[in-house]
PDB file of C-alpha atoms and ligand atoms in Angstrom:
ATOM      1  CA  MET A  21    -137.447  69.347 -96.023  1.00 81.00           C
ATOM      2  CA  LYS A  22    -135.020  72.247 -96.636  1.00 91.00           C
ATOM      3  CA  PHE A  23    -132.939  71.628 -93.482  1.00 97.00           C
ATOM      4  CA  LYS A  24    -132.212  68.302 -91.737  1.00 97.00           C
ATOM      5  CA  GLY A  25    -131.003  70.030 -88.581  1.00 98.00           C
ATOM      6  CA  VAL A  26    -131.451  73.248 -86.627  1.00 98.00           C
ATOM      7  CA  ILE A  27    -128.738  74.509 -84.254  1.00 98.00           C
ATOM      8  CA  PHE A  28    -129.980  76.970 -81.648  1.00 98.00           C
ATOM      9  CA  ASP A  29    -127.973  79.500 -79.730  1.00 98.00           C
ATOM     10  CA  LEU A  30    -129.187  79.369 -76.101  1.00 97.00           C
ATOM     11  CA  ASP A  31    -129.061  82.810 -74.432  1.00 95.00           C
ATOM     12  CA  GLY A  32    -131.272  85.196 -76.386  1.00 94.00           C
ATOM     13  CA  VAL A  33    -132.897  82.485 -78.532  1.00 97.00           C
ATOM     14  CA  ILE A  34    -134.225  79.659 -76.317  1.00 98.00           C
ATOM     15  CA  CYS A  35    -134.242  81.653 -73.074  1.00 96.00           C
ATOM     16  CA  PHE A  36    -133.209  85.058 -71.786  1.00 94.00           C
ATOM     17  CA  THR A  37    -130.446  85.360 -69.235  1.00 94.00           C
ATOM     18  CA  ASP A  38    -129.260  88.885 -70.202  1.00 90.00           C
ATOM     19  CA  ASP A  39    -130.681  90.308 -67.006  1.00 93.00           C
ATOM     20  CA  LEU A  40    -128.972  87.682 -64.840  1.00 96.00           C
ATOM     21  CA  HIS A  41    -125.647  88.322 -66.619  1.00 97.00           C
ATOM     22  CA  TYR A  42    -126.258  92.054 -66.030  1.00 97.00           C
ATOM     23  CA  LEU A  43    -126.903  91.625 -62.299  1.00 98.00           C
ATOM     24  CA  ALA A  44    -123.806  89.436 -61.866  1.00 98.00           C
ATOM     25  CA  TRP A  45    -121.481  91.761 -63.840  1.00 98.00           C
ATOM     26  CA  LYS A  46    -122.996  94.788 -62.066  1.00 98.00           C
ATOM     27  CA  ALA A  47    -122.276  93.258 -58.629  1.00 98.00           C
ATOM     28  CA  LEU A  48    -118.645  92.714 -59.651  1.00 98.00           C
ATOM     29  CA  ALA A  49    -118.266  96.168 -61.222  1.00 98.00           C
ATOM     30  CA  ASP A  50    -119.805  97.857 -58.158  1.00 98.00           C
ATOM     31  CA  ARG A  51    -117.408  96.027 -55.849  1.00 98.00           C
ATOM     32  CA  LEU A  52    -114.468  97.183 -58.008  1.00 98.00           C
ATOM     33  CA  GLY A  53    -115.832 100.743 -58.309  1.00 97.00           C
ATOM     34  CA  ILE A  54    -116.190 100.476 -62.112  1.00 98.00           C
ATOM     35  CA  TYR A  55    -119.107 102.094 -63.959  1.00 98.00           C
ATOM     36  CA  PHE A  56    -121.368  99.508 -65.657  1.00 98.00           C
ATOM     37  CA  ASP A  57    -124.840  99.869 -67.163  1.00 97.00           C
ATOM     38  CA  ARG A  58    -127.315  97.957 -69.337  1.00 96.00           C
ATOM     39  CA  LYS A  59    -125.970  99.548 -72.519  1.00 96.00           C
ATOM     40  CA  ILE A  60    -122.508  98.124 -71.784  1.00 97.00           C
ATOM     41  CA  ASN A  61    -124.186  94.820 -70.871  1.00 95.00           C
ATOM     42  CA  ASP A  62    -125.714  94.713 -74.389  1.00 92.00           C
ATOM     43  CA  ARG A  63    -122.173  94.550 -75.802  1.00 92.00           C
ATOM     44  CA  LEU A  64    -121.648  91.246 -73.926  1.00 92.00           C
ATOM     45  CA  ARG A  65    -124.347  89.415 -75.891  1.00 89.00           C
ATOM     46  CA  GLY A  66    -122.857  86.255 -77.437  1.00 86.00           C
ATOM     47  CA  VAL A  67    -119.350  87.209 -76.226  1.00 90.00           C
ATOM     48  CA  SER A  68    -117.280  84.731 -74.161  1.00 92.00           C
ATOM     49  CA  ARG A  69    -116.862  85.184 -70.387  1.00 95.00           C
ATOM     50  CA  MET A  70    -113.235  86.381 -70.502  1.00 95.00           C
ATOM     51  CA  GLU A  71    -113.906  88.720 -73.440  1.00 94.00           C
ATOM     52  CA  SER A  72    -116.918  90.059 -71.529  1.00 96.00           C
ATOM     53  CA  LEU A  73    -114.670  90.756 -68.530  1.00 98.00           C
ATOM     54  CA  ASP A  74    -112.287  92.728 -70.769  1.00 98.00           C
ATOM     55  CA  ILE A  75    -115.221  94.914 -71.850  1.00 98.00           C
ATOM     56  CA  VAL A  76    -116.293  95.428 -68.200  1.00 98.00           C
ATOM     57  CA  LEU A  77    -112.703  96.381 -67.292  1.00 98.00           C
ATOM     58  CA  GLU A  78    -112.410  98.954 -70.114  1.00 97.00           C
ATOM     59  CA  ARG A  79    -113.452 101.616 -67.576  1.00 97.00           C
ATOM     60  CA  ALA A  80    -111.200 100.377 -64.753  1.00 97.00           C
ATOM     61  CA  SER A  81    -108.635 102.799 -63.374  1.00 95.00           C
ATOM     62  CA  ARG A  82    -105.919 100.150 -63.242  1.00 96.00           C
ATOM     63  CA  VAL A  83    -104.679  97.137 -65.160  1.00 97.00           C
ATOM     64  CA  TYR A  84    -105.519  93.652 -63.829  1.00 98.00           C
ATOM     65  CA  SER A  85    -103.118  90.714 -64.142  1.00 98.00           C
ATOM     66  CA  ALA A  86    -104.100  87.470 -65.880  1.00 98.00           C
ATOM     67  CA  GLU A  87    -104.463  85.748 -62.462  1.00 98.00           C
ATOM     68  CA  GLU A  88    -106.637  88.568 -61.121  1.00 98.00           C
ATOM     69  CA  LYS A  89    -108.844  88.375 -64.211  1.00 98.00           C
ATOM     70  CA  ILE A  90    -109.412  84.654 -63.720  1.00 98.00           C
ATOM     71  CA  ALA A  91    -110.418  85.341 -60.101  1.00 98.00           C
ATOM     72  CA  LEU A  92    -112.795  88.141 -61.203  1.00 98.00           C
ATOM     73  CA  ALA A  93    -114.420  85.935 -63.871  1.00 98.00           C
ATOM     74  CA  THR A  94    -114.829  83.170 -61.276  1.00 98.00           C
ATOM     75  CA  GLU A  95    -116.448  85.634 -58.856  1.00 98.00           C
ATOM     76  CA  LYS A  96    -118.887  86.863 -61.508  1.00 98.00           C
ATOM     77  CA  ASN A  97    -119.724  83.297 -62.508  1.00 98.00           C
ATOM     78  CA  ALA A  98    -120.483  82.293 -58.900  1.00 98.00           C
ATOM     79  CA  THR A  99    -123.007  85.155 -58.647  1.00 98.00           C
ATOM     80  CA  TYR A 100    -124.471  84.229 -62.059  1.00 98.00           C
ATOM     81  CA  VAL A 101    -124.825  80.510 -61.221  1.00 98.00           C
ATOM     82  CA  GLU A 102    -126.582  81.457 -57.962  1.00 98.00           C
ATOM     83  CA  LEU A 103    -129.053  83.558 -60.006  1.00 98.00           C
ATOM     84  CA  LEU A 104    -129.534  80.702 -62.521  1.00 98.00           C
ATOM     85  CA  SER A 105    -130.806  78.490 -59.696  1.00 97.00           C
ATOM     86  CA  LYS A 106    -133.982  80.618 -59.708  1.00 95.00           C
ATOM     87  CA  MET A 107    -134.730  79.847 -63.392  1.00 97.00           C
ATOM     88  CA  ARG A 108    -137.800  77.691 -63.971  1.00 97.00           C
ATOM     89  CA  PRO A 109    -139.473  75.865 -66.914  1.00 97.00           C
ATOM     90  CA  SER A 110    -141.905  78.816 -67.082  1.00 97.00           C
ATOM     91  CA  ASP A 111    -138.946  80.980 -68.227  1.00 96.00           C
ATOM     92  CA  VAL A 112    -139.205  79.312 -71.662  1.00 97.00           C
ATOM     93  CA  ASP A 113    -141.929  80.775 -73.925  1.00 96.00           C
ATOM     94  CA  ASP A 114    -144.735  78.546 -75.219  1.00 97.00           C
ATOM     95  CA  ASP A 115    -143.743  79.551 -78.774  1.00 98.00           C
ATOM     96  CA  VAL A 116    -140.214  78.198 -78.165  1.00 98.00           C
ATOM     97  CA  ARG A 117    -141.503  74.901 -76.731  1.00 98.00           C
ATOM     98  CA  ARG A 118    -143.995  74.457 -79.589  1.00 98.00           C
ATOM     99  CA  THR A 119    -141.251  75.112 -82.175  1.00 98.00           C
ATOM    100  CA  LEU A 120    -138.968  72.467 -80.644  1.00 98.00           C
ATOM    101  CA  VAL A 121    -141.791  69.897 -80.437  1.00 98.00           C
ATOM    102  CA  GLU A 122    -142.846  70.466 -84.074  1.00 98.00           C
ATOM    103  CA  LEU A 123    -139.274  70.099 -85.338  1.00 98.00           C
ATOM    104  CA  LYS A 124    -138.792  66.873 -83.394  1.00 97.00           C
ATOM    105  CA  GLU A 125    -142.128  65.455 -84.541  1.00 97.00           C
ATOM    106  CA  ALA A 126    -141.116  66.150 -88.154  1.00 96.00           C
ATOM    107  CA  GLY A 127    -137.809  64.278 -87.646  1.00 97.00           C
ATOM    108  CA  VAL A 128    -135.603  67.375 -87.787  1.00 98.00           C
ATOM    109  CA  LYS A 129    -132.515  67.041 -85.559  1.00 98.00           C
ATOM    110  CA  ILE A 130    -132.060  69.851 -83.039  1.00 98.00           C
ATOM    111  CA  ALA A 131    -128.936  70.969 -81.205  1.00 98.00           C
ATOM    112  CA  ILE A 132    -127.679  73.702 -78.901  1.00 98.00           C
ATOM    113  CA  GLY A 133    -124.667  75.762 -80.047  1.00 98.00           C
ATOM    114  CA  SER A 134    -123.896  78.073 -77.125  1.00 96.00           C
ATOM    115  CA  SER A 135    -120.766  79.906 -75.948  1.00 94.00           C
ATOM    116  CA  SER A 136    -121.884  79.427 -72.356  1.00 95.00           C
ATOM    117  CA  LYS A 137    -120.132  77.045 -69.986  1.00 95.00           C
ATOM    118  CA  ASN A 138    -123.383  77.091 -67.986  1.00 97.00           C
ATOM    119  CA  ALA A 139    -125.576  75.843 -70.841  1.00 97.00           C
ATOM    120  CA  ARG A 140    -126.379  72.512 -69.163  1.00 97.00           C
ATOM    121  CA  ILE A 141    -127.372  74.232 -65.906  1.00 98.00           C
ATOM    122  CA  ILE A 142    -129.740  76.517 -67.838  1.00 98.00           C
ATOM    123  CA  LEU A 143    -131.215  73.572 -69.773  1.00 98.00           C
ATOM    124  CA  ARG A 144    -131.704  71.603 -66.532  1.00 98.00           C
ATOM    125  CA  GLN A 145    -133.365  74.536 -64.753  1.00 98.00           C
ATOM    126  CA  THR A 146    -135.765  75.093 -67.650  1.00 98.00           C
ATOM    127  CA  GLY A 147    -136.598  71.393 -68.088  1.00 97.00           C
ATOM    128  CA  LEU A 148    -134.973  71.187 -71.552  1.00 97.00           C
ATOM    129  CA  GLU A 149    -131.983  68.973 -70.728  1.00 94.00           C
ATOM    130  CA  GLN A 150    -133.401  65.928 -72.549  1.00 96.00           C
ATOM    131  CA  THR A 151    -134.942  67.871 -75.448  1.00 97.00           C
ATOM    132  CA  PHE A 152    -131.941  68.327 -77.744  1.00 98.00           C
ATOM    133  CA  ASP A 153    -130.197  65.661 -79.841  1.00 98.00           C
ATOM    134  CA  ALA A 154    -126.834  67.337 -79.181  1.00 98.00           C
ATOM    135  CA  ILE A 155    -125.403  70.020 -76.906  1.00 98.00           C
ATOM    136  CA  SER A 156    -122.291  71.890 -78.044  1.00 98.00           C
ATOM    137  CA  ASP A 157    -121.314  74.594 -75.559  1.00 97.00           C
ATOM    138  CA  GLY A 158    -118.481  76.598 -74.023  1.00 94.00           C
ATOM    139  CA  ASN A 159    -117.040  73.434 -72.485  1.00 95.00           C
ATOM    140  CA  ASN A 160    -116.276  71.631 -75.748  1.00 94.00           C
ATOM    141  CA  ILE A 161    -114.676  74.445 -77.739  1.00 95.00           C
ATOM    142  CA  SER A 162    -111.318  76.182 -77.756  1.00 93.00           C
ATOM    143  CA  ARG A 163    -112.355  79.175 -79.891  1.00 94.00           C
ATOM    144  CA  SER A 164    -115.381  81.401 -79.190  1.00 92.00           C
ATOM    145  CA  LYS A 165    -117.880  82.799 -81.694  1.00 94.00           C
ATOM    146  CA  PRO A 166    -117.348  84.369 -84.264  1.00 95.00           C
ATOM    147  CA  ASP A 167    -115.230  81.254 -84.818  1.00 97.00           C
ATOM    148  CA  PRO A 168    -117.580  78.558 -86.205  1.00 98.00           C
ATOM    149  CA  GLU A 169    -116.201  75.777 -83.950  1.00 98.00           C
ATOM    150  CA  VAL A 170    -119.218  75.528 -81.620  1.00 98.00           C
ATOM    151  CA  PHE A 171    -121.635  75.117 -84.547  1.00 98.00           C
ATOM    152  CA  LEU A 172    -119.368  72.772 -86.549  1.00 98.00           C
ATOM    153  CA  LYS A 173    -119.103  70.529 -83.466  1.00 98.00           C
ATOM    154  CA  ALA A 174    -122.896  70.624 -83.033  1.00 98.00           C
ATOM    155  CA  ALA A 175    -123.436  69.616 -86.681  1.00 98.00           C
ATOM    156  CA  ASP A 176    -120.862  66.864 -86.271  1.00 98.00           C
ATOM    157  CA  MET A 177    -122.678  65.547 -83.166  1.00 98.00           C
ATOM    158  CA  LEU A 178    -125.884  65.461 -85.225  1.00 98.00           C
ATOM    159  CA  GLY A 179    -124.089  63.619 -88.048  1.00 98.00           C
ATOM    160  CA  LEU A 180    -124.957  66.413 -90.483  1.00 98.00           C
ATOM    161  CA  SER A 181    -122.932  68.764 -92.657  1.00 98.00           C
ATOM    162  CA  SER A 182    -123.255  72.520 -92.279  1.00 98.00           C
ATOM    163  CA  CYS A 183    -125.124  72.968 -95.563  1.00 97.00           C
ATOM    164  CA  ASP A 184    -127.952  70.812 -94.131  1.00 97.00           C
ATOM    165  CA  CYS A 185    -128.330  72.900 -90.943  1.00 98.00           C
ATOM    166  CA  LEU A 186    -129.882  76.224 -90.023  1.00 98.00           C
ATOM    167  CA  VAL A 187    -128.187  78.218 -87.238  1.00 98.00           C
ATOM    168  CA  VAL A 188    -130.485  80.429 -85.137  1.00 98.00           C
ATOM    169  CA  GLU A 189    -128.808  83.348 -83.355  1.00 98.00           C
ATOM    170  CA  ASP A 190    -129.479  86.638 -81.569  1.00 96.00           C
ATOM    171  CA  ALA A 191    -125.906  88.016 -81.671  1.00 94.00           C
ATOM    172  CA  LEU A 192    -123.649  89.360 -84.422  1.00 94.00           C
ATOM    173  CA  SER A 193    -120.766  87.112 -83.325  1.00 94.00           C
ATOM    174  CA  GLY A 194    -123.092  84.105 -83.687  1.00 96.00           C
ATOM    175  CA  ILE A 195    -124.364  85.055 -87.151  1.00 98.00           C
ATOM    176  CA  GLU A 196    -120.739  85.592 -88.245  1.00 97.00           C
ATOM    177  CA  ALA A 197    -119.823  82.189 -86.783  1.00 97.00           C
ATOM    178  CA  GLY A 198    -122.687  80.525 -88.628  1.00 98.00           C
ATOM    179  CA  LYS A 199    -121.723  82.034 -91.976  1.00 98.00           C
ATOM    180  CA  ALA A 200    -118.019  81.239 -91.412  1.00 98.00           C
ATOM    181  CA  GLY A 201    -118.996  77.584 -90.909  1.00 98.00           C
ATOM    182  CA  GLY A 202    -121.030  77.426 -94.120  1.00 98.00           C
ATOM    183  CA  PHE A 203    -124.455  77.377 -92.397  1.00 98.00           C
ATOM    184  CA  SER A 204    -127.641  79.190 -93.350  1.00 98.00           C
ATOM    185  CA  THR A 205    -128.502  81.664 -90.589  1.00 98.00           C
ATOM    186  CA  ALA A 206    -131.733  82.873 -89.022  1.00 98.00           C
ATOM    187  CA  GLY A 207    -131.580  85.954 -86.793  1.00 98.00           C
ATOM    188  CA  ILE A 208    -133.950  86.848 -83.978  1.00 98.00           C
ATOM    189  CA  GLY A 209    -134.046  90.023 -81.874  1.00 94.00           C
ATOM    190  CA  PRO A 210    -131.078  92.270 -82.715  1.00 93.00           C
ATOM    191  CA  ALA A 211    -129.732  89.702 -85.220  1.00 96.00           C
ATOM    192  CA  ALA A 212    -132.870  89.823 -87.387  1.00 97.00           C
ATOM    193  CA  ASN A 213    -131.526  92.719 -89.432  1.00 94.00           C
ATOM    194  CA  PHE A 214    -127.797  92.076 -89.732  1.00 96.00           C
ATOM    195  CA  PRO A 215    -126.518  92.015 -93.352  1.00 95.00           C
ATOM    196  CA  LEU A 216    -125.159  88.447 -92.941  1.00 95.00           C
ATOM    197  CA  THR A 217    -128.487  87.109 -91.622  1.00 98.00           C
ATOM    198  CA  ASP A 218    -130.205  84.958 -94.257  1.00 97.00           C
ATOM    199  CA  TYR A 219    -133.663  84.851 -92.627  1.00 97.00           C
ATOM    200  CA  ALA A 220    -135.224  87.339 -90.191  1.00 98.00           C
ATOM    201  CA  LEU A 221    -137.445  85.867 -87.464  1.00 98.00           C
ATOM    202  CA  SER A 222    -139.821  87.946 -85.368  1.00 98.00           C
ATOM    203  CA  THR A 223    -140.705  84.920 -83.242  1.00 98.00           C
ATOM    204  CA  LEU A 224    -138.999  81.518 -83.080  1.00 98.00           C
ATOM    205  CA  SER A 225    -141.866  79.588 -84.722  1.00 98.00           C
ATOM    206  CA  ASP A 226    -141.291  81.706 -87.879  1.00 98.00           C
ATOM    207  CA  LEU A 227    -138.502  79.248 -88.656  1.00 97.00           C
ATOM    208  CA  LEU A 228    -140.904  76.305 -89.109  1.00 97.00           C
ATOM    209  CA  PRO A 229    -141.914  77.131 -92.709  1.00 96.00           C
ATOM    210  CA  LEU A 230    -138.251  77.859 -93.519  1.00 94.00           C
ATOM    211  CA  VAL A 231    -137.262  74.389 -92.364  1.00 94.00           C
ATOM    212  CA  PHE A 232    -140.202  72.451 -93.752  1.00 93.00           C
ATOM    213  CA  PHE A 233    -140.552  74.030 -97.206  1.00 86.00           C
ATOM    214  CA  SER A 234    -138.014  74.820 -99.916  1.00 69.00           C
ATOM    215  CA  HIS A 235    -137.806  78.415-101.092  1.00 55.00           C
TER     216      HIS A 235
HETATM  217  P1  B16 B 411    -120.851  81.802 -69.498  1.00 93.72           P
HETATM  218  P2  B16 B 411    -124.930  82.099 -75.969  1.00 93.72           P
HETATM  219  C1  B16 B 411    -123.339  83.404 -74.267  1.00 93.72           C
HETATM  220  O1  B16 B 411    -124.325  82.443 -74.507  1.00 93.72           O
HETATM  221  C2  B16 B 411    -123.963  84.688 -73.731  1.00 93.72           C
HETATM  222  O2  B16 B 411    -124.744  85.312 -74.740  1.00 93.72           O
HETATM  223  C3  B16 B 411    -122.874  85.642 -73.317  1.00 93.72           C
HETATM  224  O3  B16 B 411    -123.450  86.815 -72.770  1.00 93.72           O
HETATM  225  C4  B16 B 411    -121.982  84.954 -72.272  1.00 93.72           C
HETATM  226  O4  B16 B 411    -120.910  85.817 -71.897  1.00 93.72           O
HETATM  227  C5  B16 B 411    -121.421  83.676 -72.881  1.00 93.72           C
HETATM  228  O5  B16 B 411    -122.488  82.838 -73.270  1.00 93.72           O
HETATM  229  C6  B16 B 411    -120.553  82.906 -71.883  1.00 93.72           C
HETATM  230  O6  B16 B 411    -121.385  82.493 -70.840  1.00 93.72           O
HETATM  231  O7  B16 B 411    -120.168  82.865 -68.683  1.00 93.72           O
HETATM  232  O8  B16 B 411    -122.113  81.273 -68.858  1.00 93.72           O
HETATM  233  O9  B16 B 411    -119.910  80.695 -69.895  1.00 93.72           O
HETATM  234  O10 B16 B 411    -125.667  83.334 -76.416  1.00 93.72           O
HETATM  235  O11 B16 B 411    -123.759  81.727 -76.866  1.00 93.72           O
HETATM  236  O12 B16 B 411    -125.861  80.935 -75.678  1.00 93.72           O
HETATM  237 MG1   MG B 412    -127.067  84.416 -77.736  1.00 93.72          MG
END
């Protein structure tokens, strides 16, 4: 076995909440009279909530105080959590489920390493809450990706060192975080072709031979 553990980013790897983030940020931006579109939303991928708000406010006509920003982030999150309540187990692809089952059956430890403070809600809605051996998310870190903290904590929860784990990511900040922590990285979607990405995946199950066989 080449890797004893696999640490998965959540949004953009296990499931897709980009559209729900978009709708929630768009509702906030519309209320504030700030232009926001899907291209700007793409810049929020893998970025923390407060850093995302700063990007949304780049086009604002005035400066917002720290207190106002906390209130705006809370407002966006309330809309987002409401939208998450509509997520269902069918929102997770069969290929993703099969990949997780095969890893577990082979004795490979699996963890979540997500920036999201809503990771557990998403896992519950999609029926994956009991699937992972460890969940490291936005609630147990003090530094966001590209800092490696979220992945180092996940590896620690699994009882593994970073050189024994593969990090799977869809965002540049996540690939950078993985490399900074000493992990091998697999990129899917936009992250498949980043220079720091060790392995490009076109679908999640492409990681199975990487994990099971030495190269
Ligand atoms: P929340 P990941 C990230 O999740 C999302 O990609 C990013 O768009 C979001 O801003 C961030 O979580 C924080 O999410 O507002 O729910 O705490 O890709 O690291 O699983
Ligand atoms: Mg992601």
